[in-house]
Coordinates of C-alpha atoms in Angstrom, one line a residue:
Chain T
M77 CA 40.6 -24.4 80.7
K78 CA 38.8 -26.3 78.0
Q79 CA 35.8 -24.0 77.7
L80 CA 38.1 -20.9 78.1
L81 CA 40.1 -22.0 75.2
E82 CA 37.1 -22.7 73.1
K83 CA 35.6 -19.9 73.6
H84 CA 38.5 -17.5 72.6
F85 CA 39.4 -19.7 69.8
G86 CA 35.9 -19.6 68.7
K87 CA 35.6 -15.8 69.0
A88 CA 38.9 -15.2 67.3
W89 CA 37.6 -17.6 64.3
M90 CA 34.6 -15.7 64.0
V91 CA 36.1 -12.4 63.9
L92 CA 38.8 -13.7 61.4
V93 CA 36.1 -15.1 59.0
F94 CA 34.0 -12.2 59.2
A95 CA 36.8 -9.6 58.6
F96 CA 37.5 -12.3 55.2
L97 CA 33.9 -11.8 54.3
Y98 CA 33.6 -8.2 54.6
T99 CA 36.8 -6.7 53.7
P100 CA 36.4 -6.9 49.9
L101 CA 32.8 -5.0 50.5
L102 CA 34.8 -2.0 52.7
F103 CA 37.4 -2.0 50.4
M104 CA 35.2 -1.3 47.5
M105 CA 33.0 1.4 49.6
L106 CA 36.4 3.2 50.7
F107 CA 37.8 3.4 47.4
S108 CA 34.6 4.4 45.5
F109 CA 35.4 7.9 47.3
N110 CA 38.8 7.8 46.3
S111 CA 39.8 11.2 44.2
T112 CA 42.3 9.2 41.9
R113 CA 42.2 5.9 40.2
Q114 CA 44.7 4.6 42.9
D115 CA 44.5 0.5 43.9
A116 CA 46.0 1.2 47.2
N117 CA 46.3 4.7 48.3
F118 CA 43.4 6.8 49.3
T119 CA 44.2 10.1 47.9
G120 CA 41.5 12.3 49.1
F121 CA 37.5 12.1 49.2
S122 CA 35.5 12.7 46.0
L123 CA 32.2 11.9 44.5
R124 CA 33.7 11.7 41.0
W125 CA 33.3 8.2 40.5
Y126 CA 29.6 8.6 41.2
D127 CA 29.3 11.4 38.7
A128 CA 31.0 9.1 36.1
L129 CA 28.6 6.5 37.1
T130 CA 25.5 8.5 36.0
R131 CA 27.2 9.4 32.8
D132 CA 28.2 6.1 31.8
T133 CA 25.1 4.9 29.7
K134 CA 26.6 1.3 29.3
I135 CA 26.0 0.8 32.9
V136 CA 22.7 2.8 33.2
E137 CA 21.2 1.1 30.6
G138 CA 22.2 -2.5 31.9
F139 CA 20.9 -1.3 35.3
W140 CA 17.6 -1.0 33.8
L141 CA 17.8 -4.1 31.5
S142 CA 18.8 -5.9 34.7
L143 CA 15.9 -4.6 36.7
K144 CA 13.5 -5.3 34.3
V145 CA 14.7 -8.9 33.5
A146 CA 15.0 -9.6 37.3
A147 CA 11.6 -8.3 38.1
V148 CA 9.8 -10.6 35.3
T149 CA 12.1 -13.3 36.5
G150 CA 11.4 -13.0 40.1
V151 CA 7.6 -12.9 39.3
L152 CA 7.8 -16.0 37.0
S153 CA 10.0 -17.9 39.3
A154 CA 7.8 -17.5 42.3
V155 CA 4.7 -18.7 40.3
L156 CA 6.3 -21.4 38.6
G157 CA 8.2 -22.3 41.7
T158 CA 4.8 -22.5 44.0
F159 CA 3.2 -24.7 41.2
A160 CA 6.1 -26.9 41.2
A161 CA 6.5 -27.0 44.7
F162 CA 2.6 -27.5 45.3
V163 CA 3.0 -30.8 42.8
L164 CA 6.0 -32.2 44.4
V165 CA 4.9 -31.8 48.1
R166 CA 0.9 -32.6 47.5
Y167 CA 0.6 -35.0 44.5
R168 CA 2.4 -38.0 45.3
R169 CA 1.4 -40.1 42.5
F170 CA 1.2 -39.0 39.1
L171 CA 2.5 -40.3 35.5
G172 CA 6.5 -39.1 35.4
R173 CA 6.5 -37.7 38.7
T174 CA 10.4 -39.0 39.1
I175 CA 11.1 -37.0 35.8
F176 CA 9.3 -34.2 37.0
S177 CA 11.0 -33.9 40.2
G178 CA 14.2 -34.7 38.5
M179 CA 13.5 -31.7 35.9
V180 CA 13.0 -29.4 38.7
N181 CA 15.8 -30.0 40.8
A182 CA 18.5 -30.5 38.0
P183 CA 19.0 -26.6 37.3
L184 CA 20.4 -26.4 40.6
V185 CA 23.2 -28.6 40.3
M186 CA 23.8 -28.2 36.4
P187 CA 26.6 -26.0 35.7
E188 CA 25.6 -22.8 34.4
V189 CA 27.6 -23.2 31.3
V190 CA 25.7 -26.1 30.3
I191 CA 22.4 -24.6 30.9
G192 CA 23.2 -21.5 28.9
L193 CA 24.8 -23.5 26.0
S194 CA 21.7 -25.7 25.9
L195 CA 18.9 -23.0 25.8
L196 CA 21.2 -21.2 23.5
L197 CA 20.8 -24.2 21.1
L198 CA 16.9 -24.2 21.9
M199 CA 16.6 -20.5 21.1
V200 CA 18.7 -20.7 17.9
G201 CA 16.7 -23.8 16.9
V202 CA 13.3 -22.2 17.5
Q203 CA 14.5 -18.8 15.6
N204 CA 15.3 -20.7 12.7
L205 CA 12.1 -22.4 12.2
F206 CA 10.0 -19.6 13.2
G207 CA 12.4 -16.3 12.7
W208 CA 11.5 -15.6 16.4
P209 CA 12.6 -14.9 19.2
E210 CA 15.6 -12.6 18.8
R211 CA 18.0 -13.2 21.2
G212 CA 17.6 -10.4 24.0
M213 CA 15.7 -9.6 26.9
L214 CA 13.0 -12.4 26.4
T215 CA 15.5 -15.2 25.9
I216 CA 17.5 -13.9 29.1
I217 CA 14.4 -14.1 31.0
L218 CA 13.4 -17.7 30.2
G219 CA 17.3 -18.7 30.7
H220 CA 17.0 -16.9 34.4
T221 CA 13.4 -18.3 35.3
L222 CA 14.9 -21.8 34.8
L223 CA 16.9 -21.4 37.5
G224 CA 14.9 -19.1 39.6
M225 CA 12.3 -21.4 39.4
A226 CA 14.3 -24.1 41.0
Y227 CA 15.5 -22.0 43.7
G228 CA 12.0 -20.7 44.6
M229 CA 10.7 -24.2 44.4
V230 CA 12.9 -25.3 47.1
V231 CA 12.1 -22.4 49.5
I232 CA 8.4 -22.8 49.2
Q233 CA 8.6 -26.6 49.2
S234 CA 10.1 -26.6 52.8
R235 CA 7.6 -24.0 53.8
L236 CA 4.8 -26.4 52.4
L237 CA 6.3 -29.4 54.0
E238 CA 6.4 -27.7 57.6
M239 CA 2.8 -26.4 57.0
N240 CA -0.1 -28.0 59.3
R241 CA -2.4 -29.6 56.9
S242 CA -5.2 -30.0 59.3
I243 CA -6.4 -26.0 59.0
E244 CA -6.9 -26.9 55.3
E245 CA -8.7 -30.2 55.8
A246 CA -10.8 -28.0 58.5
A247 CA -11.6 -25.6 55.7
M248 CA -12.7 -28.4 53.3
D249 CA -14.8 -30.1 56.1
L250 CA -16.6 -26.5 56.7
G251 CA -17.4 -26.9 52.8
A252 CA -14.7 -24.7 51.1
R253 CA -14.2 -25.7 47.7
P254 CA -10.2 -26.7 46.7
M255 CA -10.0 -23.4 45.0
Q256 CA -11.1 -21.6 48.0
V257 CA -9.1 -23.7 50.3
F258 CA -6.1 -22.8 48.2
F259 CA -6.4 -19.0 48.1
L260 CA -8.0 -18.4 51.7
V261 CA -6.1 -20.7 53.9
T262 CA -2.7 -22.3 51.6
L263 CA -1.7 -19.2 50.1
P264 CA -1.7 -17.0 53.0
N265 CA 0.4 -19.5 54.8
I266 CA 3.0 -19.8 52.1
A267 CA 3.0 -16.2 51.3
Q268 CA 6.2 -15.4 53.2
A269 CA 8.1 -18.3 51.4
I270 CA 6.6 -16.8 47.9
L271 CA 8.0 -13.5 48.6
A272 CA 11.2 -15.2 50.0
A273 CA 11.4 -17.1 46.3
F274 CA 10.7 -13.8 44.7
L275 CA 13.6 -12.2 46.4
L276 CA 15.9 -14.9 45.7
S277 CA 15.2 -15.3 42.0
F278 CA 15.1 -11.6 41.8
T279 CA 18.6 -11.6 43.2
L280 CA 19.9 -14.6 41.1
S281 CA 18.9 -12.9 38.0
F282 CA 20.1 -9.4 38.8
D283 CA 23.6 -11.2 39.6
D284 CA 23.8 -13.6 36.9
V285 CA 26.5 -13.4 34.0
V286 CA 27.2 -16.8 32.6
I287 CA 23.6 -17.3 31.2
S288 CA 23.2 -13.8 29.9
E289 CA 26.3 -14.0 28.4
F290 CA 25.2 -17.2 26.4
L291 CA 21.6 -15.6 25.8
S292 CA 22.1 -12.1 25.0
G293 CA 22.0 -10.6 21.3
P294 CA 24.5 -7.9 20.1
G295 CA 23.8 -4.6 21.8
V296 CA 22.0 -6.2 24.8
S297 CA 24.0 -6.6 27.9
T298 CA 22.8 -6.7 31.6
L299 CA 24.4 -4.7 34.2
P300 CA 26.6 -7.9 35.2
Q301 CA 27.7 -8.4 31.6
V302 CA 28.7 -4.6 31.4
I303 CA 30.6 -4.9 34.7
F304 CA 32.4 -8.5 33.5
G305 CA 33.3 -6.5 30.5
Y306 CA 34.9 -3.6 32.2
A307 CA 36.3 -6.2 34.9
R308 CA 38.2 -8.2 32.4
R309 CA 40.1 -5.1 31.3
G310 CA 41.4 -3.5 34.4
I311 CA 40.2 -1.7 37.6
N312 CA 37.6 1.1 37.5
P313 CA 36.7 3.0 40.5
T314 CA 33.2 3.6 38.9
I315 CA 32.4 -0.1 39.3
Y316 CA 33.2 0.5 43.1
A317 CA 30.6 3.3 43.0
A318 CA 28.0 1.1 41.7
A319 CA 29.0 -1.7 43.9
T320 CA 28.8 0.5 46.9
L321 CA 25.3 1.7 46.0
L322 CA 24.2 -2.1 45.2
I323 CA 25.5 -3.0 48.9
V324 CA 23.9 0.0 50.6
T325 CA 20.4 -0.8 48.9
V326 CA 20.8 -4.7 49.5
T327 CA 21.5 -4.1 53.3
I328 CA 18.5 -1.7 53.6
V329 CA 16.5 -4.3 51.6
I330 CA 17.6 -7.4 53.5
V331 CA 17.5 -5.8 57.1
G332 CA 13.9 -4.3 56.4
Y333 CA 12.7 -7.7 55.4
S334 CA 14.2 -9.4 58.2
I335 CA 12.6 -7.0 60.9
W336 CA 9.3 -7.4 59.0
V337 CA 9.5 -11.2 59.2
A338 CA 10.5 -10.9 62.8
R339 CA 7.5 -8.6 63.2
Q340 CA 5.2 -10.9 61.5
T341 CA 6.2 -14.1 63.3
R342 CA 5.8 -12.2 66.8
K343 CA 2.4 -11.0 65.4
R344 CA 1.4 -14.5 64.7
E345 CA 2.7 -16.0 67.9
R346 CA 0.4 -13.1 69.9
E347 CA -2.5 -14.1 67.9
I348 CA -2.0 -17.7 68.4
A349 CA -1.6 -17.2 72.2
A350 CA -4.7 -14.9 72.3
A351 CA -6.5 -17.5 70.7
T352 CA -5.8 -20.3 73.0
R353 CA -6.5 -17.9 75.9
A354 CA -10.1 -17.1 74.6
E355 CA -10.3 -20.9 73.9
L356 CA -9.5 -21.7 77.7
V357 CA -11.7 -19.1 79.0
A358 CA -14.7 -20.4 77.0
L359 CA -13.9 -23.9 77.8
S360 CA -13.7 -22.8 81.7
A361 CA -16.8 -21.1 81.4
R362 CA -18.7 -24.1 80.4
Chain X
M136 CA -17.3 -37.3 41.7
F137 CA -15.5 -35.0 40.1
R138 CA -13.5 -33.4 43.1
T139 CA -12.2 -36.8 44.4
S140 CA -11.0 -38.0 41.0
P141 CA -7.3 -37.9 40.7
F142 CA -7.6 -36.3 37.3
T143 CA -9.5 -33.3 38.2
P144 CA -9.0 -30.4 35.7
G145 CA -7.5 -28.2 38.4
R146 CA -5.0 -30.8 39.1
R147 CA -3.9 -31.1 35.7
F148 CA -3.5 -27.5 35.4
V149 CA -0.9 -27.4 38.3
I150 CA 0.8 -30.4 37.3
G151 CA 0.7 -29.3 33.4
V152 CA 2.0 -25.8 33.8
P153 CA 5.3 -26.5 35.3
Y154 CA 5.5 -29.9 33.6
V155 CA 5.1 -28.3 30.1
W156 CA 7.6 -25.1 30.9
L157 CA 10.2 -27.6 32.1
F158 CA 9.7 -29.7 29.2
F159 CA 10.5 -27.0 26.6
F160 CA 13.2 -25.3 28.4
F161 CA 15.2 -28.1 30.2
F162 CA 14.4 -31.3 28.6
L163 CA 14.2 -30.1 24.9
P164 CA 17.6 -28.0 25.2
F165 CA 19.2 -31.0 26.7
L166 CA 18.3 -33.2 23.9
I167 CA 19.3 -30.8 21.4
L168 CA 22.6 -30.6 23.2
L169 CA 23.1 -34.5 23.1
Y170 CA 22.0 -34.5 19.4
I171 CA 24.4 -32.0 18.3
S172 CA 27.3 -33.6 20.1
F173 CA 26.5 -36.6 17.8
V174 CA 26.9 -34.8 14.5
D175 CA 29.6 -33.7 12.1
M176 CA 30.7 -29.8 12.3
G177 CA 29.2 -27.9 9.5
S178 CA 30.0 -25.0 7.2
D179 CA 30.1 -21.1 8.2
I180 CA 26.5 -21.0 7.2
S181 CA 24.9 -23.6 9.2
P182 CA 27.5 -24.8 12.4
F183 CA 26.8 -28.5 12.5
K184 CA 25.2 -31.1 9.6
P185 CA 22.3 -33.0 10.2
L186 CA 22.5 -36.8 11.9
W187 CA 20.6 -38.4 8.7
D188 CA 21.5 -38.3 5.3
S189 CA 18.9 -36.4 3.6
T190 CA 19.2 -38.6 0.1
T191 CA 19.2 -42.1 1.5
G192 CA 17.3 -41.3 5.1
V193 CA 20.3 -43.3 7.3
V194 CA 21.0 -42.1 10.6
H195 CA 24.6 -42.3 11.6
L196 CA 25.8 -41.4 14.8
K197 CA 29.1 -39.7 14.8
Y198 CA 31.4 -40.2 17.7
E199 CA 34.4 -38.3 16.7
N200 CA 33.5 -35.2 18.9
Y201 CA 34.1 -37.5 21.8
W202 CA 37.2 -39.2 20.6
S203 CA 38.8 -36.1 19.9
I204 CA 38.5 -35.2 23.5
V205 CA 39.7 -38.5 25.1
R206 CA 42.2 -39.3 22.3
T207 CA 44.4 -42.6 23.1
G208 CA 47.8 -42.8 21.9
E209 CA 49.2 -45.7 19.5
D210 CA 49.8 -47.9 22.5
G211 CA 46.1 -47.5 23.8
V212 CA 47.1 -44.9 26.6
L213 CA 45.2 -42.1 27.2
F214 CA 46.4 -39.0 25.8
R215 CA 46.5 -36.0 27.7
T216 CA 44.8 -33.7 25.7
L217 CA 44.1 -30.1 26.2
Y218 CA 40.6 -31.0 27.3
I219 CA 41.5 -33.7 29.6
E220 CA 43.8 -31.2 31.2
A221 CA 41.3 -28.6 31.6
Y222 CA 38.6 -31.3 32.9
L223 CA 41.6 -32.6 35.6
R224 CA 42.2 -29.0 36.5
S225 CA 38.7 -28.0 37.1
L226 CA 37.9 -31.1 39.4
W227 CA 41.3 -30.4 41.2
Y228 CA 40.9 -26.8 42.0
A229 CA 37.0 -27.4 42.6
F230 CA 38.1 -30.1 45.1
C231 CA 40.7 -27.7 46.5
T232 CA 37.9 -24.9 47.1
A233 CA 35.6 -27.4 48.6
V234 CA 38.5 -28.4 51.1
L235 CA 39.4 -24.9 51.9
C236 CA 35.6 -23.9 52.6
L237 CA 35.3 -26.9 54.8
A238 CA 38.5 -26.0 56.8
I239 CA 37.4 -22.4 57.4
G240 CA 33.6 -23.0 57.2
Y241 CA 33.4 -25.8 59.8
P242 CA 34.6 -24.3 62.9
F243 CA 32.9 -21.1 61.6
A244 CA 29.5 -22.9 61.7
Y245 CA 30.2 -24.7 64.9
F246 CA 30.7 -21.6 66.7
I247 CA 27.8 -19.8 65.4
A248 CA 25.6 -22.9 66.5
R249 CA 27.1 -22.6 70.0
S250 CA 26.8 -19.0 70.4
K251 CA 23.8 -17.9 72.5
P252 CA 20.4 -18.3 70.6
S253 CA 19.9 -14.6 70.9
V254 CA 22.8 -13.5 68.5
R255 CA 22.6 -16.5 66.4
P256 CA 19.9 -14.7 63.7
A257 CA 22.2 -11.8 63.8
L258 CA 25.3 -13.8 63.0
L259 CA 23.6 -15.8 60.1
M260 CA 22.4 -12.5 58.6
M261 CA 26.0 -11.2 58.4
V262 CA 26.8 -14.7 56.5
M263 CA 24.2 -14.0 54.3
L264 CA 24.6 -10.3 53.5
P265 CA 27.9 -10.5 51.3
F266 CA 25.9 -13.5 49.6
W267 CA 23.0 -11.2 48.4
T268 CA 25.4 -8.5 47.1
S269 CA 26.7 -9.2 43.6
F270 CA 29.4 -12.0 43.4
L271 CA 30.8 -10.5 40.4
L272 CA 31.3 -7.1 42.3
R273 CA 33.0 -9.1 45.3
V274 CA 35.4 -11.0 42.8
Y275 CA 36.1 -7.8 41.1
A276 CA 37.2 -6.3 44.3
W277 CA 39.6 -9.1 45.1
K278 CA 41.4 -7.6 42.0
G279 CA 42.0 -4.4 43.5
I280 CA 43.2 -6.0 46.9
L281 CA 45.3 -8.8 45.3
A282 CA 46.9 -6.5 42.3
D283 CA 50.5 -5.8 42.2
Q284 CA 49.7 -2.3 43.2
G285 CA 46.9 -3.3 45.4
V286 CA 46.4 -3.3 49.0
I287 CA 48.1 -6.4 50.4
N288 CA 51.5 -5.7 48.4
Q289 CA 51.3 -2.1 49.3
L290 CA 51.1 -3.1 53.0
L291 CA 53.6 -5.7 52.6
M292 CA 56.3 -3.1 51.5
A293 CA 55.5 -0.6 53.8
L294 CA 56.1 -3.2 56.6
G295 CA 59.6 -4.0 54.7
I296 CA 58.4 -7.7 54.4
T297 CA 59.2 -7.3 50.6
S298 CA 60.6 -4.9 48.5
E299 CA 59.0 -5.5 45.5
P300 CA 55.4 -6.3 44.8
I301 CA 54.8 -10.1 45.0
Q302 CA 52.5 -11.5 42.0
M303 CA 49.6 -12.7 43.4
L304 CA 46.9 -11.6 40.8
Y305 CA 46.3 -14.1 37.9
T306 CA 47.9 -17.0 39.6
N307 CA 46.3 -20.0 41.3
V308 CA 46.4 -18.5 44.6
S309 CA 44.3 -15.5 43.6
M310 CA 41.5 -17.9 41.7
L311 CA 41.5 -20.2 44.7
V312 CA 40.9 -17.0 47.2
G313 CA 38.0 -15.8 45.1
M314 CA 36.3 -19.3 44.8
T315 CA 36.8 -19.8 48.3
Y316 CA 35.3 -16.3 49.3
V317 CA 32.4 -16.6 47.0
Y318 CA 31.7 -20.3 47.9
L319 CA 32.0 -20.0 51.8
P320 CA 28.3 -19.2 52.3
F321 CA 27.4 -22.4 50.8
M322 CA 29.6 -24.6 52.8
V323 CA 28.6 -22.6 56.0
L324 CA 24.8 -22.4 55.8
P325 CA 24.0 -26.4 55.5
L326 CA 26.9 -27.2 58.4
Y327 CA 25.1 -24.6 60.5
A328 CA 21.6 -26.0 59.8
N329 CA 23.1 -29.6 60.7
L330 CA 25.1 -28.5 63.9
V331 CA 22.6 -26.4 65.4
K332 CA 20.1 -29.3 65.5
M333 CA 23.0 -31.5 67.3
D334 CA 22.7 -32.5 71.2
F335 CA 25.6 -30.9 72.6
R336 CA 24.9 -33.0 75.8
L337 CA 26.5 -35.9 73.8
L338 CA 29.7 -33.8 73.8
E339 CA 29.6 -33.2 77.4
A340 CA 28.9 -36.7 78.0
A341 CA 32.1 -37.9 76.2
Y342 CA 33.7 -35.2 78.2
D343 CA 32.5 -36.7 81.5
L344 CA 33.8 -39.9 80.4
G345 CA 37.5 -38.8 79.9
T346 CA 37.6 -38.2 76.2
S347 CA 39.9 -35.4 75.1
P348 CA 38.2 -32.4 73.4
F349 CA 40.0 -33.1 70.3
K350 CA 39.3 -37.0 70.4
A351 CA 35.6 -36.1 71.4
F352 CA 35.2 -33.8 68.3
W353 CA 36.5 -36.5 66.0
L354 CA 34.2 -39.2 67.7
V355 CA 31.2 -37.4 68.2
T356 CA 30.7 -34.0 66.5
V357 CA 32.2 -34.9 63.0
P358 CA 30.2 -38.2 62.5
L359 CA 26.9 -36.4 63.8
S360 CA 27.3 -33.8 61.3
K361 CA 28.3 -35.8 58.4
A362 CA 25.1 -35.0 56.6
G363 CA 25.9 -31.2 56.8
I364 CA 29.5 -32.0 55.6
V365 CA 28.6 -33.9 52.2
A366 CA 25.9 -31.2 51.7
G367 CA 28.3 -28.4 52.2
F368 CA 30.9 -30.1 50.3
M369 CA 28.2 -30.5 46.9
L370 CA 27.1 -27.3 47.1
V371 CA 30.5 -26.1 46.7
F372 CA 32.2 -28.6 44.4
I373 CA 29.5 -28.8 41.8
P374 CA 29.2 -25.2 41.2
A375 CA 32.9 -24.7 41.4
L376 CA 33.4 -27.2 38.8
G377 CA 31.7 -25.3 36.2
E378 CA 33.1 -21.9 37.3
F379 CA 33.6 -19.6 34.5
V380 CA 33.7 -16.1 36.0
I381 CA 36.3 -16.3 38.7
P382 CA 39.1 -18.1 36.4
S383 CA 38.7 -15.6 33.9
L384 CA 38.7 -12.4 36.3
L385 CA 41.5 -14.0 38.7
G386 CA 43.2 -17.0 37.3
G387 CA 46.4 -17.2 35.6
P388 CA 46.1 -17.2 31.6
E389 CA 47.6 -20.5 31.2
N390 CA 45.2 -22.4 33.8
V391 CA 42.2 -22.6 31.5
M392 CA 39.1 -24.4 33.2
I393 CA 36.5 -26.6 31.3
G394 CA 33.7 -23.7 31.4
R395 CA 35.9 -21.3 29.6
V396 CA 36.9 -24.1 27.0
V397 CA 33.4 -24.6 26.3
W398 CA 32.8 -21.0 25.9
D399 CA 35.8 -20.8 23.4
E400 CA 34.9 -23.8 21.3
M401 CA 31.3 -22.4 20.8
F402 CA 32.1 -18.7 20.4
T403 CA 35.5 -18.4 19.2
S404 CA 36.5 -21.9 17.3
N405 CA 32.8 -22.2 16.2
N406 CA 32.9 -26.1 16.8
W407 CA 29.1 -26.5 18.1
P408 CA 29.5 -30.4 18.3
R409 CA 32.8 -30.2 20.2
A410 CA 31.2 -27.7 22.7
T411 CA 28.4 -29.8 23.4
A412 CA 30.4 -33.0 23.5
L413 CA 32.5 -31.3 26.0
A414 CA 29.1 -30.2 28.1
V415 CA 27.7 -33.5 27.8
I416 CA 30.8 -34.9 29.4
M417 CA 30.8 -32.2 32.3
I418 CA 27.2 -33.4 33.1
G419 CA 28.8 -36.9 33.2
L420 CA 30.8 -35.7 36.0
I421 CA 28.2 -33.8 38.0
I422 CA 26.3 -37.2 38.0
V423 CA 28.9 -39.0 40.0
P424 CA 29.3 -37.0 42.8
L425 CA 25.5 -36.1 43.0
A426 CA 24.6 -39.8 43.0
I427 CA 26.7 -39.9 46.2
Y428 CA 24.8 -36.9 47.5
Y429 CA 21.6 -38.4 47.0
H430 CA 22.8 -41.6 48.5
Y431 CA 23.1 -39.4 52.0
T432 CA 20.1 -37.2 51.6
G433 CA 17.2 -38.5 49.2
D434 CA 14.5 -36.4 47.9
P435 CA 13.3 -33.7 50.5
A436 CA 9.8 -34.5 49.8
D437 CA 9.8 -38.2 50.5
A438 CA 11.6 -37.6 53.9
K439 CA 8.7 -36.3 56.0
K440 CA 6.1 -38.8 54.3

């Protein structure tokens, strides 16, 4: 009885929460194909909002800008995140370690409004002193990277913490120099986490409104900024079309990525099993 | 010799790069923020005046920006300014969001953790998938669902529950729906990570000893998942406190959150010193729950020493 109740209640609850999570997505996908500008009635199938999407220069330009910003942010965040994670996990003692760890982690909990505001003040100050940089793509990238680096660091840090250090020590015992150890042993081991950090900061950047709103200049708008501007005015099915394309793309990327990760894990397990078997054979032959 | 010394060039480089980056793009902006919060508002050309008198070189901190936020009345009682109202409102709605996320997310995370190991990754991916698609677009979709002519109102009217559309959009309810919706995965994931490690045999032992399921849940499961609850609560509460986008899309015009107030002071009133003072107080509000959080968890790098 107890188990029965738990089982049914559990299933029902999961279905309800998933319905809650997916209703807005399904709603947008359905209404992106609506033939009229209706909030609730599906009046017929049409691709007119997709057509409108390709003609909307603000959205198209915003998309390309967001893509560029997110790509650069992703790379910078993955590199800086790797550095920061390495410092926090491997260098236990150095001057100002507490400040360092505080500075890496703080952007995770700082309200985005505060991050955006303080970076804007810095950019304005620097611009007053040197006449450079204009607020625009560069300043947005710098702001996004501050956040992306913190998230990337967390992902890479957890992988570094669970990594088996004895293989690095083995490499060093065999005479590898620190740089060789890093590039030939450590890096391949944490590569998956670095890729995850890249994807995470890419998404964060591609999705961010607040920091972009503070750091973009006149005439420079990322895709979320354009959408935010439209969204405040009212309902526009063109945005649903953009959302549908995004949802489909993200689903393909995420499902593809997780299949790839699952395959890699299985491959590695097989290799370890094969190596263990070979060792056993060698031992028994002795 | 070089390799064993703690100050090898490589090591310096690895520490130096992120250190310098963070100094310029996190620490320095924060100092500027703090600095401007202590100066006078300037003219149209420069939004703030320098802290020191350029003729005498005397430094004089101005506290007016802070006093204007937390004014006291003649009898010394704290005066509820527009700013204090906005802070209290933000704290309250962030708290409500976190509680709602916990109420929905706890059973959800619990049942995912108790489901068959083979289906767990798929379920988790289904939690993550909306999280990876633009949050702005998902909030935007709620606008279409909750609008007067939206799906819910049409449904209610078709079923004859109401004859006129109920105003749902631009109310506190719609804002809370949006916030709960967006932050739910932030609650579910740490709770799941915690609950999946739990030894459910402890629960069975409690049942065997005659505890009712409800009591067993309170006495065994909840205390064991305390770290997950605290982590999830913080992960929802802190970003919800500074939330800027959801209130401006779904919230009512009279219920201004503190994030919006900072924005308006900065760009509409052009009062930089007050905007920064408001931001500094906001950081203060974050530090309190954070200190509690770190009390429970600590630096993850130190945990595995």
